[in-house]
Amino acid sequence: MADIFSEDDDALLDIYVFGTTWQDWDKAIAAVRSQGWPVGFNSTGRPLPPDVREIFALTDELSVSLSIHPVAALRIPTHFFAEDEIEFDLSPTDVRGQVELDALCTFLRVVARAVDKPIVLTPESLPAQHLLAYDPATDAFAVGVS
């Protein structure tokens, strides 16, 4: 597992949930917020809207992002690219040890369970190359699956 997070080329990792809807986005954000994790919403000082459709409407005119911090050293942002897939970024260097790895796995589990869909961790922009996956139907993680 350590190989996943020992990147030297500054490439990010992506986290995906495929086949999503507006409701899935709302459920995922609500689940994240319910954990009490610090959440930063970057949209020129506006508060986080209650409906994700409002967030996507802002992306037409602004750069919008939501940054989640399950633990202090671990930052997981999303940029609201598409309704039909939830995508987060992750710097592999943020996973420095067991604390961050556990927090990442908790994050993956929370989001996947909220939307009741599998979630995968992949190299940047390679959504078919699964480094780590969690399936809420089996409550199991799998490493190196595609």
GROMACS .gro file of N, CA and C in nm:
model
  438
    1MET      N    1   0.082  -0.119   0.000
    1MET     CA    2   0.000   0.000   0.000
    1MET      C    3   0.087   0.126   0.000
    2ALA      N    4   0.204   0.119   0.063
    2ALA     CA    5   0.291   0.236   0.070
    2ALA      C    6   0.333   0.284  -0.069
    3ASP      N    7   0.341   0.194  -0.167
    3ASP     CA    8   0.379   0.232  -0.302
    3ASP      C    9   0.283   0.334  -0.362
    4ILE      N   10   0.157   0.327  -0.326
    4ILE     CA   11   0.056   0.418  -0.380
    4ILE      C   12   0.089   0.561  -0.340
    5PHE      N   13   0.143   0.580  -0.221
    5PHE     CA   14   0.161   0.714  -0.166
    5PHE      C   15   0.305   0.761  -0.166
    6SER      N   16   0.392   0.695  -0.240
    6SER     CA   17   0.533   0.736  -0.246
    6SER      C   18   0.566   0.796  -0.382
    7GLU      N   19   0.480   0.882  -0.429
    7GLU     CA   20   0.501   0.945  -0.560
    7GLU      C   21   0.609   1.052  -0.550
    8ASP      N   22   0.700   1.055  -0.646
    8ASP     CA   23   0.805   1.155  -0.649
    8ASP      C   24   0.781   1.260  -0.757
    9ASP      N   25   0.683   1.242  -0.842
    9ASP     CA   26   0.664   1.332  -0.956
    9ASP      C   27   0.556   1.438  -0.933
   10ASP      N   28   0.511   1.455  -0.812
   10ASP     CA   29   0.409   1.556  -0.777
   10ASP      C   30   0.274   1.532  -0.842
   11ALA      N   31   0.251   1.416  -0.901
   11ALA     CA   32   0.121   1.386  -0.961
   11ALA      C   33   0.020   1.361  -0.849
   12LEU      N   34  -0.099   1.410  -0.870
   12LEU     CA   35  -0.206   1.388  -0.775
   12LEU      C   36  -0.266   1.249  -0.795
   13LEU      N   37  -0.343   1.207  -0.699
   13LEU     CA   38  -0.428   1.091  -0.713
   13LEU      C   39  -0.571   1.141  -0.723
   14ASP      N   40  -0.656   1.067  -0.789
   14ASP     CA   41  -0.797   1.102  -0.801
   14ASP      C   42  -0.881   1.000  -0.726
   15ILE      N   43  -0.992   1.047  -0.673
   15ILE     CA   44  -1.092   0.962  -0.608
   15ILE      C   45  -1.221   0.980  -0.686
   16TYR      N   46  -1.281   0.869  -0.731
   16TYR     CA   47  -1.401   0.876  -0.814
   16TYR      C   48  -1.515   0.793  -0.758
   17VAL      N   49  -1.635   0.847  -0.774
   17VAL     CA   50  -1.759   0.770  -0.765
   17VAL      C   51  -1.828   0.793  -0.899
   18PHE      N   52  -1.854   0.686  -0.972
   18PHE     CA   53  -1.911   0.698  -1.107
   18PHE      C   54  -2.063   0.680  -1.104
   19GLY      N   55  -2.127   0.730  -1.209
   19GLY     CA   56  -2.271   0.711  -1.225
   19GLY      C   57  -2.352   0.783  -1.118
   20THR      N   58  -2.313   0.907  -1.089
   20THR     CA   59  -2.379   0.981  -0.983
   20THR      C   60  -2.485   1.078  -1.036
   21THR      N   61  -2.563   1.127  -0.942
   21THR     CA   62  -2.670   1.224  -0.970
   21THR      C   63  -2.650   1.344  -0.878
   22TRP      N   64  -2.734   1.446  -0.897
   22TRP     CA   65  -2.733   1.561  -0.805
   22TRP      C   66  -2.756   1.513  -0.661
   23GLN      N   67  -2.848   1.421  -0.646
   23GLN     CA   68  -2.880   1.371  -0.512
   23GLN      C   69  -2.759   1.302  -0.449
   24ASP      N   70  -2.683   1.228  -0.529
   24ASP     CA   71  -2.562   1.164  -0.478
   24ASP      C   72  -2.461   1.269  -0.429
   25TRP      N   73  -2.443   1.374  -0.508
   25TRP     CA   74  -2.354   1.482  -0.465
   25TRP      C   75  -2.400   1.540  -0.332
   26ASP      N   76  -2.529   1.569  -0.321
   26ASP     CA   77  -2.582   1.625  -0.197
   26ASP      C   78  -2.561   1.529  -0.079
   27LYS      N   79  -2.584   1.400  -0.102
   27LYS     CA   80  -2.563   1.300   0.004
   27LYS      C   81  -2.417   1.293   0.045
   28ALA      N   82  -2.328   1.296  -0.052
   28ALA     CA   83  -2.184   1.288  -0.022
   28ALA      C   84  -2.139   1.408   0.061
   29ILE      N   85  -2.181   1.528   0.021
   29ILE     CA   86  -2.142   1.648   0.094
   29ILE      C   87  -2.203   1.647   0.233
   30ALA      N   88  -2.328   1.607   0.245
   30ALA     CA   89  -2.393   1.599   0.376
   30ALA      C   90  -2.322   1.498   0.466
   31ALA      N   91  -2.281   1.385   0.411
   31ALA     CA   92  -2.211   1.284   0.490
   31ALA      C   93  -2.077   1.336   0.539
   32VAL      N   94  -2.005   1.405   0.452
   32VAL     CA   95  -1.877   1.463   0.490
   32VAL      C   96  -1.897   1.565   0.602
   33ARG      N   97  -1.995   1.652   0.586
   33ARG     CA   98  -2.020   1.754   0.688
   33ARG      C   99  -2.064   1.692   0.820
   34SER      N  100  -2.137   1.580   0.814
   34SER     CA  101  -2.185   1.516   0.936
   34SER      C  102  -2.071   1.457   1.020
   35GLN      N  103  -1.956   1.438   0.958
   35GLN     CA  104  -1.840   1.383   1.030
   35GLN      C  105  -1.772   1.489   1.117
   36GLY      N  106  -1.807   1.615   1.093
   36GLY     CA  107  -1.744   1.722   1.170
   36GLY      C  108  -1.605   1.758   1.121
   37TRP      N  109  -1.567   1.707   1.004
   37TRP     CA  110  -1.436   1.740   0.948
   37TRP      C  111  -1.437   1.885   0.901
   38PRO      N  112  -1.326   1.955   0.915
   38PRO     CA  113  -1.319   2.090   0.860
   38PRO      C  114  -1.341   2.087   0.709
   39VAL      N  115  -1.427   2.176   0.662
   39VAL     CA  116  -1.460   2.186   0.520
   39VAL      C  117  -1.442   2.332   0.479
   40GLY      N  118  -1.366   2.353   0.374
   40GLY     CA  119  -1.347   2.488   0.322
   40GLY      C  120  -1.412   2.500   0.186
   41PHE      N  121  -1.494   2.603   0.170
   41PHE     CA  122  -1.560   2.626   0.041
   41PHE      C  123  -1.502   2.752  -0.018
   42ASN      N  124  -1.442   2.741  -0.135
   42ASN     CA  125  -1.378   2.853  -0.201
   42ASN      C  126  -1.465   2.904  -0.314
   43SER      N  127  -1.533   3.013  -0.289
   43SER     CA  128  -1.615   3.076  -0.391
   43SER      C  129  -1.631   3.224  -0.359
   44THR      N  130  -1.521   3.294  -0.360
   44THR     CA  131  -1.517   3.438  -0.333
   44THR      C  132  -1.600   3.479  -0.212
   45GLY      N  133  -1.580   3.408  -0.104
   45GLY     CA  134  -1.642   3.445   0.022
   45GLY      C  135  -1.786   3.403   0.042
   46ARG      N  136  -1.843   3.334  -0.054
   46ARG     CA  137  -1.981   3.288  -0.039
   46ARG      C  138  -1.986   3.165   0.051
   47PRO      N  139  -2.094   3.149   0.127
   47PRO     CA  140  -2.108   3.026   0.207
   47PRO      C  141  -2.141   2.907   0.118
   48LEU      N  142  -2.117   2.788   0.170
   48LEU     CA  143  -2.148   2.665   0.098
   48LEU      C  144  -2.299   2.655   0.079
   49PRO      N  145  -2.347   2.655  -0.046
   49PRO     CA  146  -2.492   2.643  -0.069
   49PRO      C  147  -2.545   2.508  -0.022
   50PRO      N  148  -2.672   2.501   0.017
   50PRO     CA  149  -2.730   2.376   0.065
   50PRO      C  150  -2.758   2.275  -0.046
   51ASP      N  151  -2.764   2.319  -0.171
   51ASP     CA  152  -2.796   2.232  -0.284
   51ASP      C  153  -2.680   2.235  -0.383
   52VAL      N  154  -2.629   2.119  -0.418
   52VAL     CA  155  -2.512   2.112  -0.507
   52VAL      C  156  -2.540   2.174  -0.644
   53ARG      N  157  -2.663   2.178  -0.687
   53ARG     CA  158  -2.693   2.242  -0.815
   53ARG      C  159  -2.656   2.390  -0.813
   54GLU      N  160  -2.670   2.453  -0.696
   54GLU     CA  161  -2.628   2.593  -0.682
   54GLU      C  162  -2.477   2.605  -0.696
   55ILE      N  163  -2.404   2.507  -0.644
   55ILE     CA  164  -2.259   2.508  -0.656
   55ILE      C  165  -2.219   2.495  -0.802
   56PHE      N  166  -2.279   2.400  -0.873
   56PHE     CA  167  -2.248   2.382  -1.015
   56PHE      C  168  -2.284   2.506  -1.096
   57ALA      N  169  -2.389   2.577  -1.059
   57ALA     CA  170  -2.426   2.700  -1.128
   57ALA      C  171  -2.317   2.806  -1.110
   58LEU      N  172  -2.252   2.807  -0.993
   58LEU     CA  173  -2.144   2.903  -0.969
   58LEU      C  174  -2.022   2.874  -1.056
   59THR      N  175  -2.000   2.747  -1.091
   59THR     CA  176  -1.881   2.710  -1.168
   59THR      C  177  -1.882   2.771  -1.308
   60ASP      N  178  -1.997   2.815  -1.355
   60ASP     CA  179  -2.003   2.879  -1.485
   60ASP      C  180  -1.930   3.014  -1.486
   61GLU      N  181  -1.923   3.078  -1.369
   61GLU     CA  182  -1.862   3.210  -1.363
   61GLU      C  183  -1.741   3.219  -1.270
   62LEU      N  184  -1.724   3.121  -1.183
   62LEU     CA  185  -1.618   3.126  -1.082
   62LEU      C  186  -1.543   2.994  -1.075
   63SER      N  187  -1.424   3.002  -1.020
   63SER     CA  188  -1.352   2.880  -0.984
   63SER      C  189  -1.401   2.840  -0.845
   64VAL      N  190  -1.463   2.724  -0.836
   64VAL     CA  191  -1.526   2.680  -0.712
   64VAL      C  192  -1.461   2.549  -0.668
   65SER      N  193  -1.431   2.541  -0.538
   65SER     CA  194  -1.379   2.416  -0.485
   65SER      C  195  -1.424   2.397  -0.341
   66LEU      N  196  -1.427   2.273  -0.302
   66LEU     CA  197  -1.459   2.234  -0.165
   66LEU      C  198  -1.341   2.150  -0.117
   67SER      N  199  -1.286   2.184  -0.003
   67SER     CA  200  -1.170   2.114   0.050
   67SER      C  201  -1.206   2.051   0.184
   68ILE      N  202  -1.183   1.922   0.196
   68ILE     CA  203  -1.218   1.846   0.316
   68ILE      C  204  -1.088   1.804   0.384
   69HIS      N  205  -1.086   1.814   0.517
   69HIS     CA  206  -0.968   1.778   0.595
   69HIS      C  207  -1.006   1.676   0.701
   70PRO      N  208  -1.009   1.546   0.666
   70PRO     CA  209  -1.043   1.443   0.766
   70PRO      C  210  -0.946   1.443   0.885
   71VAL      N  211  -0.820   1.475   0.861
   71VAL     CA  212  -0.720   1.503   0.965
   71VAL      C  213  -0.637   1.621   0.913
   72ALA      N  214  -0.566   1.687   1.002
   72ALA     CA  215  -0.499   1.812   0.967
   72ALA      C  216  -0.409   1.802   0.844
   73ALA      N  217  -0.332   1.696   0.831
   73ALA     CA  218  -0.235   1.685   0.722
   73ALA      C  219  -0.296   1.637   0.590
   74LEU      N  220  -0.421   1.594   0.593
   74LEU     CA  221  -0.483   1.534   0.475
   74LEU      C  222  -0.589   1.628   0.417
   75ARG      N  223  -0.562   1.676   0.297
   75ARG     CA  224  -0.654   1.768   0.228
   75ARG      C  225  -0.711   1.697   0.106
   76ILE      N  226  -0.845   1.693   0.097
   76ILE     CA  227  -0.912   1.625  -0.014
   76ILE      C  228  -1.009   1.724  -0.079
   77PRO      N  229  -0.966   1.789  -0.189
   77PRO     CA  230  -1.054   1.885  -0.256
   77PRO      C  231  -1.137   1.823  -0.369
   78THR      N  232  -1.245   1.891  -0.401
   78THR     CA  233  -1.322   1.860  -0.521
   78THR      C  234  -1.351   1.991  -0.592
   79HIS      N  235  -1.367   1.982  -0.724
   79HIS     CA  236  -1.385   2.103  -0.806
   79HIS      C  237  -1.515   2.104  -0.884
   80PHE      N  238  -1.602   2.010  -0.861
   80PHE     CA  239  -1.736   2.009  -0.922
   80PHE      C  240  -1.728   2.011  -1.075
   81PHE      N  241  -1.663   1.910  -1.131
   81PHE     CA  242  -1.647   1.901  -1.275
   81PHE      C  243  -1.771   1.850  -1.347
   82ALA      N  244  -1.838   1.747  -1.292
   82ALA     CA  245  -1.949   1.683  -1.364
   82ALA      C  246  -2.051   1.626  -1.266
   83GLU      N  247  -2.177   1.632  -1.305
   83GLU     CA  248  -2.284   1.575  -1.222
   83GLU      C  249  -2.272   1.425  -1.210
   84ASP      N  250  -2.230   1.358  -1.319
   84ASP     CA  251  -2.237   1.212  -1.324
   84ASP      C  252  -2.116   1.140  -1.265
   85GLU      N  253  -2.020   1.216  -1.210
   85GLU     CA  254  -1.912   1.153  -1.136
   85GLU      C  255  -1.862   1.250  -1.029
   86ILE      N  256  -1.849   1.197  -0.911
   86ILE     CA  257  -1.791   1.273  -0.802
   86ILE      C  258  -1.642   1.248  -0.807
   87GLU      N  259  -1.566   1.355  -0.813
   87GLU     CA  260  -1.421   1.342  -0.822
   87GLU      C  261  -1.355   1.429  -0.716
   88PHE      N  262  -1.264   1.369  -0.642
   88PHE     CA  263  -1.182   1.440  -0.546
   88PHE      C  264  -1.037   1.424  -0.588
   89ASP      N  265  -0.950   1.513  -0.541
   89ASP     CA  266  -0.805   1.502  -0.561
   89ASP      C  267  -0.739   1.469  -0.428
   90LEU      N  268  -0.619   1.419  -0.438
   90LEU     CA  269  -0.542   1.387  -0.319
   90LEU      C  270  -0.394   1.390  -0.355
   91SER      N  271  -0.316   1.460  -0.277
   91SER     CA  272  -0.172   1.456  -0.296
   91SER      C  273  -0.118   1.332  -0.223
   92PRO      N  274  -0.047   1.245  -0.291
   92PRO     CA  275   0.003   1.125  -0.225
   92PRO      C  276   0.096   1.157  -0.108
   93THR      N  277   0.161   1.272  -0.113
   93THR     CA  278   0.252   1.307  -0.004
   93THR      C  279   0.177   1.346   0.124
   94ASP      N  280   0.047   1.370   0.114
   94ASP     CA  281  -0.034   1.400   0.233
   94ASP      C  282  -0.056   1.276   0.320
   95VAL      N  283  -0.041   1.158   0.261
   95VAL     CA  284  -0.058   1.034   0.336
   95VAL      C  285   0.079   0.996   0.390
   96ARG      N  286   0.110   1.052   0.506
   96ARG     CA  287   0.244   1.039   0.564
   96ARG      C  288   0.261   0.917   0.652
   97GLY      N  289   0.149   0.862   0.699
   97GLY     CA  290   0.158   0.749   0.790
   97GLY      C  291   0.022   0.686   0.813
   98GLN      N  292   0.013   0.607   0.916
   98GLN     CA  293  -0.108   0.531   0.945
   98GLN      C  294  -0.227   0.621   0.977
   99VAL      N  295  -0.203   0.733   1.046
   99VAL     CA  296  -0.313   0.823   1.081
   99VAL      C  297  -0.381   0.875   0.956
  100GLU      N  298  -0.303   0.921   0.859
  100GLU     CA  299  -0.360   0.974   0.735
  100GLU      C  300  -0.423   0.863   0.650
  101LEU      N  301  -0.360   0.746   0.648
  101LEU     CA  302  -0.417   0.634   0.573
  101LEU      C  303  -0.552   0.593   0.632
  102ASP      N  304  -0.559   0.584   0.764
  102ASP     CA  305  -0.686   0.551   0.829
  102ASP      C  306  -0.792   0.657   0.799
  103ALA      N  307  -0.752   0.784   0.802
  103ALA     CA  308  -0.847   0.893   0.773
  103ALA      C  309  -0.895   0.887   0.628
  104LEU      N  310  -0.804   0.855   0.536
  104LEU     CA  311  -0.842   0.841   0.396
  104LEU      C  312  -0.941   0.727   0.380
  105CYS      N  313  -0.914   0.613   0.441
  105CYS     CA  314  -1.005   0.499   0.430
  105CYS      C  315  -1.141   0.531   0.492
  106THR      N  316  -1.142   0.604   0.602
  106THR     CA  317  -1.269   0.647   0.662
  106THR      C  318  -1.343   0.739   0.566
  107PHE      N  319  -1.273   0.833   0.505
  107PHE     CA  320  -1.334   0.922   0.408
  107PHE      C  321  -1.396   0.843   0.293
  108LEU      N  322  -1.320   0.751   0.236
  108LEU     CA  323  -1.372   0.669   0.125
  108LEU      C  324  -1.498   0.593   0.167
  109ARG      N  325  -1.494   0.534   0.284
  109ARG     CA  326  -1.608   0.457   0.335
  109ARG      C  327  -1.730   0.548   0.356
  110VAL      N  328  -1.710   0.664   0.415
  110VAL     CA  329  -1.821   0.757   0.443
  110VAL      C  330  -1.889   0.801   0.314
  111VAL      N  331  -1.810   0.840   0.215
  111VAL     CA  332  -1.868   0.887   0.088
  111VAL      C  333  -1.937   0.772   0.016
  112ALA      N  334  -1.873   0.658   0.006
  112ALA     CA  335  -1.931   0.543  -0.066
  112ALA      C  336  -2.061   0.497  -0.001
  113ARG      N  337  -2.062   0.490   0.130
  113ARG     CA  338  -2.185   0.449   0.199
  113ARG      C  339  -2.296   0.552   0.180
  114ALA      N  340  -2.261   0.679   0.180
  114ALA     CA  341  -2.363   0.784   0.164
  114ALA      C  342  -2.434   0.774   0.031
  115VAL      N  343  -2.360   0.742  -0.074
  115VAL     CA  344  -2.420   0.734  -0.208
  115VAL      C  345  -2.452   0.591  -0.248
  116ASP      N  346  -2.412   0.495  -0.165
  116ASP     CA  347  -2.434   0.352  -0.189
  116ASP      C  348  -2.379   0.309  -0.325
  117LYS      N  349  -2.254   0.353  -0.350
  117LYS     CA  350  -2.184   0.318  -0.474
  117LYS      C  351  -2.037   0.297  -0.442
  118PRO      N  352  -1.969   0.214  -0.520
  118PRO     CA  353  -1.824   0.196  -0.499
  118PRO      C  354  -1.749   0.327  -0.522
  119ILE      N  355  -1.634   0.337  -0.458
  119ILE     CA  356  -1.546   0.453  -0.473
  119ILE      C  357  -1.407   0.399  -0.501
  120VAL      N  358  -1.331   0.469  -0.587
  120VAL     CA  359  -1.199   0.421  -0.625
  120VAL      C  360  -1.095   0.533  -0.616
  121LEU      N  361  -0.974   0.493  -0.584
  121LEU     CA  362  -0.858   0.581  -0.584
  121LEU      C  363  -0.774   0.542  -0.705
  122THR      N  364  -0.737   0.642  -0.787
  122THR     CA  365  -0.666   0.615  -0.911
  122THR      C  366  -0.549   0.712  -0.929
  123PRO      N  367  -0.455   0.679  -1.018
  123PRO     CA  368  -0.358   0.782  -1.058
  123PRO      C  369  -0.434   0.897  -1.125
  124GLU      N  370  -0.373   1.013  -1.124
  124GLU     CA  371  -0.438   1.132  -1.181
  124GLU      C  372  -0.480   1.109  -1.326
  125SER      N  373  -0.608   1.137  -1.352
  125SER     CA  374  -0.668   1.129  -1.486
  125SER      C  375  -0.666   0.990  -1.547
  126LEU      N  376  -0.656   0.886  -1.465
  126LEU     CA  377  -0.661   0.748  -1.512
  126LEU      C  378  -0.772   0.673  -1.436
  127PRO      N  379  -0.898   0.707  -1.462
  127PRO     CA  380  -1.008   0.653  -1.383
  127PRO      C  381  -1.026   0.502  -1.392
  128ALA      N  382  -0.971   0.437  -1.493
  128ALA     CA  383  -0.986   0.292  -1.505
  128ALA      C  384  -0.878   0.215  -1.430
  129GLN      N  385  -0.775   0.282  -1.382
  129GLN     CA  386  -0.665   0.215  -1.312
  129GLN      C  387  -0.684   0.231  -1.162
  130HIS      N  388  -0.752   0.137  -1.102
  130HIS     CA  389  -0.786   0.145  -0.960
  130HIS      C  390  -0.670   0.098  -0.873
  131LEU      N  391  -0.622   0.189  -0.789
  131LEU     CA  392  -0.517   0.156  -0.693
  131LEU      C  393  -0.577   0.102  -0.564
  132LEU      N  394  -0.693   0.156  -0.529
  132LEU     CA  395  -0.763   0.118  -0.407
  132LEU      C  396  -0.911   0.139  -0.433
  133ALA      N  397  -0.993   0.046  -0.389
  133ALA     CA  398  -1.138   0.058  -0.408
  133ALA      C  399  -1.209   0.016  -0.281
  134TYR      N  400  -1.324   0.079  -0.259
  134TYR     CA  401  -1.410   0.038  -0.148
  134TYR      C  402  -1.550   0.019  -0.203
  135ASP      N  403  -1.611  -0.095  -0.171
  135ASP     CA  404  -1.746  -0.127  -0.216
  135ASP      C  405  -1.838  -0.135  -0.094
  136PRO      N  406  -1.935  -0.044  -0.082
  136PRO     CA  407  -2.023  -0.047   0.035
  136PRO      C  408  -2.112  -0.171   0.039
  137ALA      N  409  -2.135  -0.234  -0.075
  137ALA     CA  410  -2.219  -0.355  -0.078
  137ALA      C  411  -2.153  -0.471  -0.003
  138THR      N  412  -2.022  -0.477  -0.008
  138THR     CA  413  -1.948  -0.585   0.060
  138THR      C  414  -1.874  -0.535   0.184
  139ASP      N  415  -1.875  -0.401   0.203
  139ASP     CA  416  -1.800  -0.337   0.312
  139ASP      C  417  -1.655  -0.381   0.310
  140ALA      N  418  -1.595  -0.379   0.189
  140ALA     CA  419  -1.458  -0.428   0.175
  140ALA      C  420  -1.375  -0.335   0.088
  141PHE      N  421  -1.247  -0.325   0.124
  141PHE     CA  422  -1.148  -0.255   0.043
  141PHE      C  423  -1.075  -0.357  -0.042
  142ALA      N  424  -1.031  -0.314  -0.159
  142ALA     CA  425  -0.947  -0.397  -0.245
  142ALA      C  426  -0.833  -0.310  -0.296
  143VAL      N  427  -0.713  -0.363  -0.298
  143VAL     CA  428  -0.596  -0.292  -0.343
  143VAL      C  429  -0.558  -0.341  -0.482
  144GLY      N  430  -0.526  -0.246  -0.571
  144GLY     CA  431  -0.477  -0.281  -0.703
  144GLY      C  432  -0.575  -0.353  -0.792
  145VAL      N  433  -0.700  -0.307  -0.793
  145VAL     CA  434  -0.803  -0.368  -0.877
  145VAL      C  435  -0.832  -0.278  -0.994
  146SER      N  436  -0.873  -0.335  -1.106
  146SER     CA  437  -0.913  -0.253  -1.222
  146SER      C  438  -1.038  -0.306  -1.284
   0.00000   0.00000   0.00000
